[in-house]
mmCIF file of C-alpha atoms and ligand atoms in Angstrom:
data_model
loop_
_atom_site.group_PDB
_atom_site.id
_atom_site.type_symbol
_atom_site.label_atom_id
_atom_site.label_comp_id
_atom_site.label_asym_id
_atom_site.label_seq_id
_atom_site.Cartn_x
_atom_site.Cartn_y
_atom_site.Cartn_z
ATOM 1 C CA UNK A 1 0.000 0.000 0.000
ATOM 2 C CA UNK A 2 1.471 3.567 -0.983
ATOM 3 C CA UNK A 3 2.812 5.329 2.172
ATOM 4 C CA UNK A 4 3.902 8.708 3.103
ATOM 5 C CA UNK A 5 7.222 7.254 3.150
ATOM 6 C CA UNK A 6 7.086 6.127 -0.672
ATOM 7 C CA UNK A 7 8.663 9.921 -1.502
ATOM 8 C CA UNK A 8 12.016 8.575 1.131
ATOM 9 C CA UNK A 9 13.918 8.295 -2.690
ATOM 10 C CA UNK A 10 16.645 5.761 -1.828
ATOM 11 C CA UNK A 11 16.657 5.266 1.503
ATOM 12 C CA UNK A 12 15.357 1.674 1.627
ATOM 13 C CA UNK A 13 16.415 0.966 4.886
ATOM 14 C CA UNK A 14 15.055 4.061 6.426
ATOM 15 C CA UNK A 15 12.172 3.757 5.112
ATOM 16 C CA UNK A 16 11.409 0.458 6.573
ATOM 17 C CA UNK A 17 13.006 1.337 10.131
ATOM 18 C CA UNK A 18 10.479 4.637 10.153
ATOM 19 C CA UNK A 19 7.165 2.269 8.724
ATOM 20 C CA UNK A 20 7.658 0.037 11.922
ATOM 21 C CA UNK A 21 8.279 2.849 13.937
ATOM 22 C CA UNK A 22 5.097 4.431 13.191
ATOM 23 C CA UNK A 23 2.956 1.095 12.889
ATOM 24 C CA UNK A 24 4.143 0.230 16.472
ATOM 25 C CA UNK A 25 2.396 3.348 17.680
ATOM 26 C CA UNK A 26 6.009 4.207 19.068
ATOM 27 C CA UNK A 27 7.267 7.264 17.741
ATOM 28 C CA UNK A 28 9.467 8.518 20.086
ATOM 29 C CA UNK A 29 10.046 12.439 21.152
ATOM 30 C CA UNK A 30 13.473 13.265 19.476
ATOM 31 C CA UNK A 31 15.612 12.228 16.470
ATOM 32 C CA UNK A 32 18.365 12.966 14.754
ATOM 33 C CA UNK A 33 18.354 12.324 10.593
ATOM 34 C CA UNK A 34 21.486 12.075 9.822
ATOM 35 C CA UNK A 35 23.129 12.021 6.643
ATOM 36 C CA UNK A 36 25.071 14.150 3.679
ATOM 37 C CA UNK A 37 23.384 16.500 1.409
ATOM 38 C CA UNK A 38 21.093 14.864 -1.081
ATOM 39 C CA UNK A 39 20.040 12.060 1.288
ATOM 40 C CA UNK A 40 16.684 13.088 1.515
ATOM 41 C CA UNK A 41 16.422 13.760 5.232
ATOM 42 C CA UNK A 42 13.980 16.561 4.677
ATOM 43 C CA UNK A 43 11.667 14.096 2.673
ATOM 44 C CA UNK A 44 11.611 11.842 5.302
ATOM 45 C CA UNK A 45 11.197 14.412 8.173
ATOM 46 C CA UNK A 46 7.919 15.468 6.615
ATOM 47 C CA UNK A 47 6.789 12.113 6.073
ATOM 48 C CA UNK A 48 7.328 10.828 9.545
ATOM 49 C CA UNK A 49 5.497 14.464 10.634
ATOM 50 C CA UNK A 50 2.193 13.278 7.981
ATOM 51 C CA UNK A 51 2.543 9.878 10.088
ATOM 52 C CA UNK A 52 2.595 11.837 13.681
ATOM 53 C CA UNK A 53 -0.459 14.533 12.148
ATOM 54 C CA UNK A 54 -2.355 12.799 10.324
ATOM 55 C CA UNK A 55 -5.588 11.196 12.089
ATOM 56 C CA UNK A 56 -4.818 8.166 9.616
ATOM 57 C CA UNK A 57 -1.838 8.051 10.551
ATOM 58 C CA UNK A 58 -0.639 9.082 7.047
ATOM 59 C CA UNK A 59 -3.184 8.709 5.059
ATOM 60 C CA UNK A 60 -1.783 11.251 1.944
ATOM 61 C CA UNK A 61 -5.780 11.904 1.086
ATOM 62 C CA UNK A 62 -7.199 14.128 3.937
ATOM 63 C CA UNK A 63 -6.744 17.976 4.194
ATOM 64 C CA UNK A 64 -4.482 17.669 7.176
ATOM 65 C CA UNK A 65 -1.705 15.072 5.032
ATOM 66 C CA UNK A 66 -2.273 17.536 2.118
ATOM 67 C CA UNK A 67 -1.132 20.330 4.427
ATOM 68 C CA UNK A 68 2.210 18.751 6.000
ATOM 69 C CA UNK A 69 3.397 17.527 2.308
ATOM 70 C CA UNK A 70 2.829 21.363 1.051
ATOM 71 C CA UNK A 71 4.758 22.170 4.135
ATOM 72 C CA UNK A 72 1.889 24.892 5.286
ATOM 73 C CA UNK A 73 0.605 22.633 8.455
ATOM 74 C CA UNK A 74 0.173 24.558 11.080
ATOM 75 C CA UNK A 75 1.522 22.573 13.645
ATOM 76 C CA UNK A 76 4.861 21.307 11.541
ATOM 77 C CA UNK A 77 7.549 23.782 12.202
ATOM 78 C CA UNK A 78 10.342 24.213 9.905
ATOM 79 C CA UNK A 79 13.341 26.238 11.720
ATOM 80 C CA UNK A 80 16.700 26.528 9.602
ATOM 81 C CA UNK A 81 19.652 28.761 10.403
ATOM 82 C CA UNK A 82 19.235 32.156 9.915
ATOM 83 C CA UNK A 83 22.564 33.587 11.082
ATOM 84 C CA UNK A 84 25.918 33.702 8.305
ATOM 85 C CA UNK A 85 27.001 31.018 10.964
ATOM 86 C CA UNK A 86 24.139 29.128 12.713
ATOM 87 C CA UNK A 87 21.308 29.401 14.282
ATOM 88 C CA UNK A 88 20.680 33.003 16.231
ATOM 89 C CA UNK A 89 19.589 32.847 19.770
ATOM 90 C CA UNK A 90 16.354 34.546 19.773
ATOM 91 C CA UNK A 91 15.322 32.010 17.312
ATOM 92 C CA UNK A 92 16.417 28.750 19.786
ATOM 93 C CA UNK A 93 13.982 30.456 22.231
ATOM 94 C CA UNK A 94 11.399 31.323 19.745
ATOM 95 C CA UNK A 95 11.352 27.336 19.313
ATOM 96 C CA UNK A 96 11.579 26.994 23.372
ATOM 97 C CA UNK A 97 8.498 29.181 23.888
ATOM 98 C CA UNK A 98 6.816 27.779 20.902
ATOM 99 C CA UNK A 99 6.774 24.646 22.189
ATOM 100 C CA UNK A 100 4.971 25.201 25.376
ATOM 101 C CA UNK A 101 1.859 26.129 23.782
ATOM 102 C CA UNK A 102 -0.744 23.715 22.390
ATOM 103 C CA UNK A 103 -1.334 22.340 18.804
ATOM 104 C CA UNK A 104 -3.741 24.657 16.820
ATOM 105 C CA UNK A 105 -5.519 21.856 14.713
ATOM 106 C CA UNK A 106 -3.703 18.489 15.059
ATOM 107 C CA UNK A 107 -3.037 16.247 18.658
ATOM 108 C CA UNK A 108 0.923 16.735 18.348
ATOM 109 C CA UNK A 109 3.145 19.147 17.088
ATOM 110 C CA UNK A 110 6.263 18.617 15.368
ATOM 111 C CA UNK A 111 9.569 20.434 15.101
ATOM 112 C CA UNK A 112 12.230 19.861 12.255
ATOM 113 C CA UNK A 113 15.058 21.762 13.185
ATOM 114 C CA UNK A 114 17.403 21.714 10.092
ATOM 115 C CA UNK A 115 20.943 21.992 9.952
ATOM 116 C CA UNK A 116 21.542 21.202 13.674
ATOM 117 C CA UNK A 117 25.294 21.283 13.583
ATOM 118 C CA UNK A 118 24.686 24.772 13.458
ATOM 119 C CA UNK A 119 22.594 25.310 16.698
ATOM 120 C CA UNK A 120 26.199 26.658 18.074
ATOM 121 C CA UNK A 121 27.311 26.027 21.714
ATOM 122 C CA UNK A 122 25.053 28.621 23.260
ATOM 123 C CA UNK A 123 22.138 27.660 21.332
ATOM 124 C CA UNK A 124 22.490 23.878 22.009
ATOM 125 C CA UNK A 125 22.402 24.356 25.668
ATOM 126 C CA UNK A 126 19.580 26.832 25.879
ATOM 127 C CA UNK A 127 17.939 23.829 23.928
ATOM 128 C CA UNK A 128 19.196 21.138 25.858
ATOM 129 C CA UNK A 129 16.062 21.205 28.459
ATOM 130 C CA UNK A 130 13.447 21.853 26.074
ATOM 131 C CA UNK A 131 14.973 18.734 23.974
ATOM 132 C CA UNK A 132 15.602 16.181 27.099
ATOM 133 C CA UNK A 133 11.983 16.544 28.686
ATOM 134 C CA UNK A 134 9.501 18.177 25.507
ATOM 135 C CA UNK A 135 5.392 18.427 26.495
ATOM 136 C CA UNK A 136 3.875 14.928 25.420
ATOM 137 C CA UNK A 137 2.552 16.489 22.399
ATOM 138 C CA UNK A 138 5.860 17.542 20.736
ATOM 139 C CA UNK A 139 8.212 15.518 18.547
ATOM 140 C CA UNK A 140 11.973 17.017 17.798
ATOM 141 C CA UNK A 141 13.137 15.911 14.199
ATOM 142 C CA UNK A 142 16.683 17.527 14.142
ATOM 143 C CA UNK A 143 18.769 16.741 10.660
ATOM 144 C CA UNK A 144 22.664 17.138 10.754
ATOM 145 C CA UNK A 145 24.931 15.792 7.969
ATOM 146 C CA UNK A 146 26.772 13.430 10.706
ATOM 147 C CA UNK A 147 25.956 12.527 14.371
ATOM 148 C CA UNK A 148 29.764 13.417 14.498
ATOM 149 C CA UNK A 149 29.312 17.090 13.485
ATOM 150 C CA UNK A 150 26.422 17.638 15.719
ATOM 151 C CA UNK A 151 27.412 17.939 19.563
ATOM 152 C CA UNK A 152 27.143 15.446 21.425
ATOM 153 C CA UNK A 153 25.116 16.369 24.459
ATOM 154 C CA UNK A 154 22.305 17.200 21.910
ATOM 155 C CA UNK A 155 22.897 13.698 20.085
ATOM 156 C CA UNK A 156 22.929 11.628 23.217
ATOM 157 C CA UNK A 157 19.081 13.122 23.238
ATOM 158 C CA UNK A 158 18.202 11.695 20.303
ATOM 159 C CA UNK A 159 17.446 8.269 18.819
ATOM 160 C CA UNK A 160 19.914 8.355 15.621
ATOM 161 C CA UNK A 161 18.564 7.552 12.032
ATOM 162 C CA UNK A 162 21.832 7.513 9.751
ATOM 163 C CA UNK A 163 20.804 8.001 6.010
ATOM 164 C CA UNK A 164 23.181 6.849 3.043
ATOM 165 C CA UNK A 165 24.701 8.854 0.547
ATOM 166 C CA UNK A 166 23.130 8.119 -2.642
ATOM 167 C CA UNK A 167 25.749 7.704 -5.441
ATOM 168 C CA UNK A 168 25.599 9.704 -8.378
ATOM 169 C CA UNK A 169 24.105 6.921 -10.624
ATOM 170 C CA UNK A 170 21.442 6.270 -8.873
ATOM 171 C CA UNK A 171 20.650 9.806 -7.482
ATOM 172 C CA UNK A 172 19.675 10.623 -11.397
ATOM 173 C CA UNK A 173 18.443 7.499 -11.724
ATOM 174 C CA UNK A 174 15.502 8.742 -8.990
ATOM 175 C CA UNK A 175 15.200 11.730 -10.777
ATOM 176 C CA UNK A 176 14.774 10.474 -14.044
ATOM 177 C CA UNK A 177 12.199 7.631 -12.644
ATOM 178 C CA UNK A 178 10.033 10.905 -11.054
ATOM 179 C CA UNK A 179 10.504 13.918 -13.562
ATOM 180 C CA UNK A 180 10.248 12.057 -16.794
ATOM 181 C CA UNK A 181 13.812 13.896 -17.408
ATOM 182 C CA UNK A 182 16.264 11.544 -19.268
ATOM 183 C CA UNK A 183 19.948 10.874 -17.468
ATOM 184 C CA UNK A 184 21.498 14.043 -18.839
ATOM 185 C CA UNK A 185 19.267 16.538 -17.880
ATOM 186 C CA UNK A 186 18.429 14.771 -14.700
ATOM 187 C CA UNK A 187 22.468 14.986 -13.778
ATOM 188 C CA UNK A 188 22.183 18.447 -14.566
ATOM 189 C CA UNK A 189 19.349 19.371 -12.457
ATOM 190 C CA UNK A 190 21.180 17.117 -9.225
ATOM 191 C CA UNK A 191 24.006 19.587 -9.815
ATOM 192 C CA UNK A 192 21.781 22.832 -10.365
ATOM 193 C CA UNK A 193 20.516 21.852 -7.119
ATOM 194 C CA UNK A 194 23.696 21.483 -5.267
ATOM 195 C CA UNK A 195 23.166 17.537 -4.702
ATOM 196 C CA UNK A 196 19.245 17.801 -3.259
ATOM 197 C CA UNK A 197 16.975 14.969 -5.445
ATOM 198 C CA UNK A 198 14.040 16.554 -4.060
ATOM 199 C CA UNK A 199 14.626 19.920 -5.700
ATOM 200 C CA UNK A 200 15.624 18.493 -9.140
ATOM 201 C CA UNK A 201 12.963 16.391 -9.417
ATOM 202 C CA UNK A 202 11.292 19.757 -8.593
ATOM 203 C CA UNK A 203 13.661 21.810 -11.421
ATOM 204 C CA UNK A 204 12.978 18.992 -14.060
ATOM 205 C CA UNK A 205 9.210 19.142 -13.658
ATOM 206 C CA UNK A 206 9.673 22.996 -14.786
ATOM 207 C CA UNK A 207 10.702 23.268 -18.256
ATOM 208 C CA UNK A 208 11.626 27.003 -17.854
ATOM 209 C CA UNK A 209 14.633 25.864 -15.367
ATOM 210 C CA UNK A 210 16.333 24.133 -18.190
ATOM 211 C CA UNK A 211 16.245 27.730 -19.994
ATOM 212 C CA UNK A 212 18.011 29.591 -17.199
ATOM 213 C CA UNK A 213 20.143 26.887 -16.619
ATOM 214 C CA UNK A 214 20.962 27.380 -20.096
ATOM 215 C CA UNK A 215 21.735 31.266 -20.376
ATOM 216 C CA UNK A 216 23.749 31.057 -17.398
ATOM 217 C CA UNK A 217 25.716 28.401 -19.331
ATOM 218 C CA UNK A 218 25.698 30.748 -22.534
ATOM 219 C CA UNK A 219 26.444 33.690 -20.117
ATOM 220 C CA UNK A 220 29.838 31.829 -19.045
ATOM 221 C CA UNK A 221 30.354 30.884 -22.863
ATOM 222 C CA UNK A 222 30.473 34.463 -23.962
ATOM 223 C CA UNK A 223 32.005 35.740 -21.140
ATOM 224 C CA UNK A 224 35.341 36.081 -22.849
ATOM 225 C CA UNK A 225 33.868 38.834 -25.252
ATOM 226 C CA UNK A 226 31.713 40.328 -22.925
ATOM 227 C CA UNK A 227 32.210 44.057 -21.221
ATOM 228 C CA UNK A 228 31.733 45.501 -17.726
ATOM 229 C CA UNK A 229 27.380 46.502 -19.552
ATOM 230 C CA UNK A 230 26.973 43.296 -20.786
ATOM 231 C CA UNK A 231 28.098 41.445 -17.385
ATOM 232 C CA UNK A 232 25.513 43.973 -15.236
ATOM 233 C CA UNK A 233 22.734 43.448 -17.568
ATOM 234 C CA UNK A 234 22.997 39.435 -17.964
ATOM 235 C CA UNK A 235 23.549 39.466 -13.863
ATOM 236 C CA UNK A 236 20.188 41.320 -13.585
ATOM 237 C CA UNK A 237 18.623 38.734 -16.229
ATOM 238 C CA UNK A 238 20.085 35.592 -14.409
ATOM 239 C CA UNK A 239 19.191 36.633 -10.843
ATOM 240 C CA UNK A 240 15.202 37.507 -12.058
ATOM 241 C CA UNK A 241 15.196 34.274 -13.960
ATOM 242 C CA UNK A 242 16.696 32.545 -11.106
ATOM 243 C CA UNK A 243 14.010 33.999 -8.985
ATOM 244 C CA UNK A 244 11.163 32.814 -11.153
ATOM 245 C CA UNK A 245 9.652 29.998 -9.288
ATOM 246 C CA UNK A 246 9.217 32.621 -6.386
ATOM 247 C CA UNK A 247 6.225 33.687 -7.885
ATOM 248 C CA UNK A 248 4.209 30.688 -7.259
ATOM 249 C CA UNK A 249 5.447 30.168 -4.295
ATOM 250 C CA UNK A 250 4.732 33.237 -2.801
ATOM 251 C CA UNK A 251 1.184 33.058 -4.193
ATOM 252 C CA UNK A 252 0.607 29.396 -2.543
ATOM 253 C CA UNK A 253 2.289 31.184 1.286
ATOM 254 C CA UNK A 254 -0.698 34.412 0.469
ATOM 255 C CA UNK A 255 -3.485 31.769 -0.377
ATOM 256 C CA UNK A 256 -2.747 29.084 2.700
ATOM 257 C CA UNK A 257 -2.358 32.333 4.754
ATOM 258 C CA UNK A 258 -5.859 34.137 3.608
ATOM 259 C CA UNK A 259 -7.270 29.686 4.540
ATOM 260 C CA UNK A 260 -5.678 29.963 7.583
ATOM 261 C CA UNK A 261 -6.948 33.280 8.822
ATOM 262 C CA UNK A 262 -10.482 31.930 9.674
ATOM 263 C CA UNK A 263 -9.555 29.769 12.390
ATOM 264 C CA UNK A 264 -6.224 31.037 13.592
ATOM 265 C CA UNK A 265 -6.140 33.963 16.155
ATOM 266 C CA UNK A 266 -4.528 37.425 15.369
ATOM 267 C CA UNK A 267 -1.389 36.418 17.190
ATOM 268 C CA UNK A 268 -1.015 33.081 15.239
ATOM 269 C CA UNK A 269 -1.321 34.641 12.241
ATOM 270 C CA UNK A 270 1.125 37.007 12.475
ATOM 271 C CA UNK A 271 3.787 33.892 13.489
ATOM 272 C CA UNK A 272 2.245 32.427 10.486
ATOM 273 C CA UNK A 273 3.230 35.684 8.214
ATOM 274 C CA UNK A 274 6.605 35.577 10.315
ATOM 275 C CA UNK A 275 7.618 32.189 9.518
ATOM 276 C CA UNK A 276 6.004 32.743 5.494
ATOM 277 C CA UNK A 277 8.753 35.613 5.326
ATOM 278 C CA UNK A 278 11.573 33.137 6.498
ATOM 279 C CA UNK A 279 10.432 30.433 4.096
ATOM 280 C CA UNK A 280 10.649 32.600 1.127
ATOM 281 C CA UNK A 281 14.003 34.227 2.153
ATOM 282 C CA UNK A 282 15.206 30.455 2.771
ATOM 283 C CA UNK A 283 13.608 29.890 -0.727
ATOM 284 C CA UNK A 284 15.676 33.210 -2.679
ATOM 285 C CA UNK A 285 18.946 31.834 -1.106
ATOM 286 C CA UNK A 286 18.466 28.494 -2.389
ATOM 287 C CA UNK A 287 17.379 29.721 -5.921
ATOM 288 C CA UNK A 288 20.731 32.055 -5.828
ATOM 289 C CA UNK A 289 22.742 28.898 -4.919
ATOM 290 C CA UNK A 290 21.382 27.693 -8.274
ATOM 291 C CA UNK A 291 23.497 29.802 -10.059
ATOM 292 C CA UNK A 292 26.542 29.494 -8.243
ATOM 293 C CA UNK A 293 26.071 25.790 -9.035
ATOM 294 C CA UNK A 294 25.873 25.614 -12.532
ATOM 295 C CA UNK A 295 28.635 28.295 -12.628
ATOM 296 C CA UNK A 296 30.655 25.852 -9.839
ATOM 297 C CA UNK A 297 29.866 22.811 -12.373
ATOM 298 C CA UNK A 298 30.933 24.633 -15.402
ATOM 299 C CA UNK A 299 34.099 25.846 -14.257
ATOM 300 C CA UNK A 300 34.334 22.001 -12.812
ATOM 301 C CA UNK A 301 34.229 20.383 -16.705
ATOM 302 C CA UNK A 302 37.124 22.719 -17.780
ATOM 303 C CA UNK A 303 39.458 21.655 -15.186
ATOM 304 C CA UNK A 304 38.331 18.087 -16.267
ATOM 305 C CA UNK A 305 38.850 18.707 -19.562
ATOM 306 C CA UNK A 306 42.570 20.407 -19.160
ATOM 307 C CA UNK A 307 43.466 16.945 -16.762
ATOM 308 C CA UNK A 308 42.363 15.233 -20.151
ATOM 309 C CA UNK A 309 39.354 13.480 -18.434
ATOM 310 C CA UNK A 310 36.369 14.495 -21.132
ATOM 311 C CA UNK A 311 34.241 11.490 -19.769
ATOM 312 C CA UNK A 312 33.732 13.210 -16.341
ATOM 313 C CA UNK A 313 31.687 16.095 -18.101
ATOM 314 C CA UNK A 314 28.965 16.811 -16.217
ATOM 315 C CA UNK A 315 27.601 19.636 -19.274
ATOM 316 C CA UNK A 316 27.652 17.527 -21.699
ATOM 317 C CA UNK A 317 25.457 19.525 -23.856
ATOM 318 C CA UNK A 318 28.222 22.311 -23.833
ATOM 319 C CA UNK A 319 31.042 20.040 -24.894
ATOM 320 C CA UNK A 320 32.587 21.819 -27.880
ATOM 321 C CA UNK A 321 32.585 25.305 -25.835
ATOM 322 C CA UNK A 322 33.569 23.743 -23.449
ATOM 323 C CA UNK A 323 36.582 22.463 -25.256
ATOM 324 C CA UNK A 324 37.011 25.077 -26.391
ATOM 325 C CA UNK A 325 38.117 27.383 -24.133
ATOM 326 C CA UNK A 326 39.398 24.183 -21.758
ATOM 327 C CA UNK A 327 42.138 24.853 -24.587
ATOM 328 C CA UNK A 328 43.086 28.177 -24.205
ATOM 329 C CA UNK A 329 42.882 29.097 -20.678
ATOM 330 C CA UNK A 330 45.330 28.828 -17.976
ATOM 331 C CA UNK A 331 44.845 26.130 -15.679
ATOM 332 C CA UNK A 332 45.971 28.777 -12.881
ATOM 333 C CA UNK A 333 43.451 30.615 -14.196
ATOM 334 C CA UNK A 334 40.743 28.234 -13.894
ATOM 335 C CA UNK A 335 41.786 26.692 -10.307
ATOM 336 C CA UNK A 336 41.350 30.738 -9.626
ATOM 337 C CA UNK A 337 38.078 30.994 -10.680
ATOM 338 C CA UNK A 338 36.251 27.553 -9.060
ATOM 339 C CA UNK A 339 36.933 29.226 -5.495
ATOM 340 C CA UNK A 340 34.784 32.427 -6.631
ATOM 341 C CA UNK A 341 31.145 30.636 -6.311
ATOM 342 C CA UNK A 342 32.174 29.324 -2.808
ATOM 343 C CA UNK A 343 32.655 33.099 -1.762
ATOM 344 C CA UNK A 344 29.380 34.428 -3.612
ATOM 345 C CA UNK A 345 27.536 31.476 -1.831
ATOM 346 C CA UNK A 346 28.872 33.429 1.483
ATOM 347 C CA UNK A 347 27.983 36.716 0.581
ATOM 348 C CA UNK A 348 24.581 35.667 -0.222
ATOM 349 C CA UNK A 349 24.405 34.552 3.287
ATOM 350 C CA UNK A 350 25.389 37.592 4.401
ATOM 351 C CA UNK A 351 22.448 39.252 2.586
ATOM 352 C CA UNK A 352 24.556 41.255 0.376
ATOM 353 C CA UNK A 353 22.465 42.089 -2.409
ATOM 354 C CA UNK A 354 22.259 39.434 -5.306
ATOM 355 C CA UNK A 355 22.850 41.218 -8.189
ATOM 356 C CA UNK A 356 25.945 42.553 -6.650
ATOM 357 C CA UNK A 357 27.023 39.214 -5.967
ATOM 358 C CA UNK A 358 26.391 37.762 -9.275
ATOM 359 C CA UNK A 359 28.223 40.955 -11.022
ATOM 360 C CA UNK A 360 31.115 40.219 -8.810
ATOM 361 C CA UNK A 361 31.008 36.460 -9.234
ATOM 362 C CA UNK A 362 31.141 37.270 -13.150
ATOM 363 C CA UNK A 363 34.304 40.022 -12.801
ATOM 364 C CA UNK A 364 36.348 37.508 -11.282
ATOM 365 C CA UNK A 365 35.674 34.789 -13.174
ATOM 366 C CA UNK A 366 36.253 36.684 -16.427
ATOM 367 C CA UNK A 367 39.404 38.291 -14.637
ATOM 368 C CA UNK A 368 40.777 34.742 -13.564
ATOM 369 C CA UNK A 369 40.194 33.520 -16.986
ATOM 370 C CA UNK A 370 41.238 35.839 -19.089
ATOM 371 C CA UNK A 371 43.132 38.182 -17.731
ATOM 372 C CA UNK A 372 42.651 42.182 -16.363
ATOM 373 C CA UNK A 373 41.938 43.213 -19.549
ATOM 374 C CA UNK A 374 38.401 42.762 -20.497
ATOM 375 C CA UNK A 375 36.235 43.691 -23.357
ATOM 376 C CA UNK A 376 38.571 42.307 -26.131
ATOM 377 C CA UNK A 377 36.330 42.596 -29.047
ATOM 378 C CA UNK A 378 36.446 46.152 -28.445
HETATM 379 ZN ZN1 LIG B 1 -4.092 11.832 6.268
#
């Protein structure tokens, strides 16, 4: 019978481990996912929180199943890090206070508290109480990439759920199986993505992804011929284009919000707007990273190509261009230029403003690759 956990893509074993869990009627108070990017701990955090909502115990028909798996469930709490380094304090005890009060429209309440090796020192012990003795209506589903690199006080708290890294192969293998994408663009979308199956199923489903993801690849192409107007303009095209699928996403957070606000009270609705406004920042950084991705995976195929290894193309598509200009740039040059998405990807965090960051990320690559002087079909 199709289960909430059918959408845990490649994860056999958790899968089954989390099915008995929830068919015992023994779903304990705290875990810890654990597992690299791409492993589809998020997934599985939602699905286990459809399991703990759900009246059906995860049904995936009624309205309350429908809500977790659009992530708009009231009681299903999404916190991620919103400091350049962690998690900030005031939101630790915005989660502590949180969870004293009582479920608006389901028995329990559940908390997925992403990227828990960055809850920090401070914030891990203002946690620590909240985690060891939570009301009887709260579960804690914290995902770290290892139980090593999330402290240990806060892991000994937790029941431990270690997910597998999916090889390559079989990460696009998922995709293809759920977008309808063939290998090549489904390898393409993993690494648009930065390694998350969920999102490039998400990105193949959209046929207008594959067209940015193709002018930023025709951006880097021409970037040899291209001045300091042409670089600002295509920078302002790429980061609108990258922040397409906003759109709708906004428009789902405004209609769940204006559904929400008959039987939610003036307070809860503003935490409601509050934690909308998080989601969709969350959701801008991650479409950014999209850029810096391709751009990261690009720059990736020519140092390939220089250390003679064509078969570990990942833009396949852009093979001759690639070739190219594998040819006739400096390998200095190019070993330059794959640190610059790493510190773009940091200044986005920072909140410095995107365009900025994508002009920049363009100057230096152009300047790494070919030199100071720019504009040479002038
Ligand atoms: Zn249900």
């Amino acid at each position: 019978m199709p289960d909430a956990f059918d959408r845990v893509l490649g994860q056999p074993q958790v899968r089954t481990f989390l099915r008995r869990v929830v068919k015992s009627g023994r779903v304990g108070q705290s875990y810890l996912f654990a597992g690299p990017v791409g492993s589809n701990k998020t997934q599985a955090a939602y699905a286990l929180a459809q399991c703990i909502i759900c009246p059906n115990h995860g049904c995936g028909k009624c309205e309350a199943c429908r809500k977790v798996m659009h992530h708009s469930h009231p009681d299903v709490k999404f916190y991620s890090p919103e400091g350049a380094n962690g998690y900030l304090i005031a939101q630790i005890r915005e989660i502590i206070s949180d969870v004293s009060l009582a479920p608006i429209q389901a028995t329990h309440k559940v908390y997925i508290i992403d990227e828990a090796d960055k809850l920090g020192v401070q914030g891990a012990n203002a946690f620590l109480k909240t985690l060891e003795e939570p009301p009887k209506d709260v579960v804690f589903i914290l995902l770290g990439r290892t139980s090593d690199s999330v402290l240990p006080t806060i892991v000994s708290r937790c029941q431990v759920v270690p997910f597998r890294h999916i090889p390559t192969d079989e990460a696009a293998g998922i995709v293809s199986q759920n977008s309808g994408a063939d290998a090549l663009h489904a390898r393409l979308a993993i690494q648009a993505c930065g390694g998350s199956i969920t999102h490039a199923i998400e990105f193949c489903r959209d046929p207008g992804r594959f067209t940015f993801r193709d002018s930023v690849i025709q951006m880097l192409r021409n970037l040899e011929h291209s001045d300091d107007l042409d670089i600002l303009i295509t920078a302002r095209k790429l980061v609108q284009d990258a922040q397409a699928p906003l759109d709708l996403f906004r428009e789902q957070q405004n209609k769940e919000l204006e559904q929400s606000k008959a039987y939610l009270a003036r307070e809860q609705i503003k935490q409601m707007e509050l934690r909308n406004k998080r989601a969709l920042s969350k959701r801008t950084t991650e479409e950014l990273h999209q850029i810096t991705s391709i751009v990261r995976s690009w720059l990736r195929d020519l140092m390939v190509l220089q250390a003679q290894s064509p078969d570990l193309v990942i833009n396949r598509d852009a093979m001759q261009d690639l070739s190219e200009i594998a040819a006739h740039v400096p390998a200095e040059g190019v070993l330059a230029a794959i640190g610059e998405p790493d510190k773009v990807d940091k200044a986005i965090a920072y909140n410095v403003s995107p365009e900025t960051c994508i002009d920049a990320l363009l100057f230096e690559i152009r300047k790494d690759l070919y030199g100071s002087n720019n504009a040479r079909n002038a």
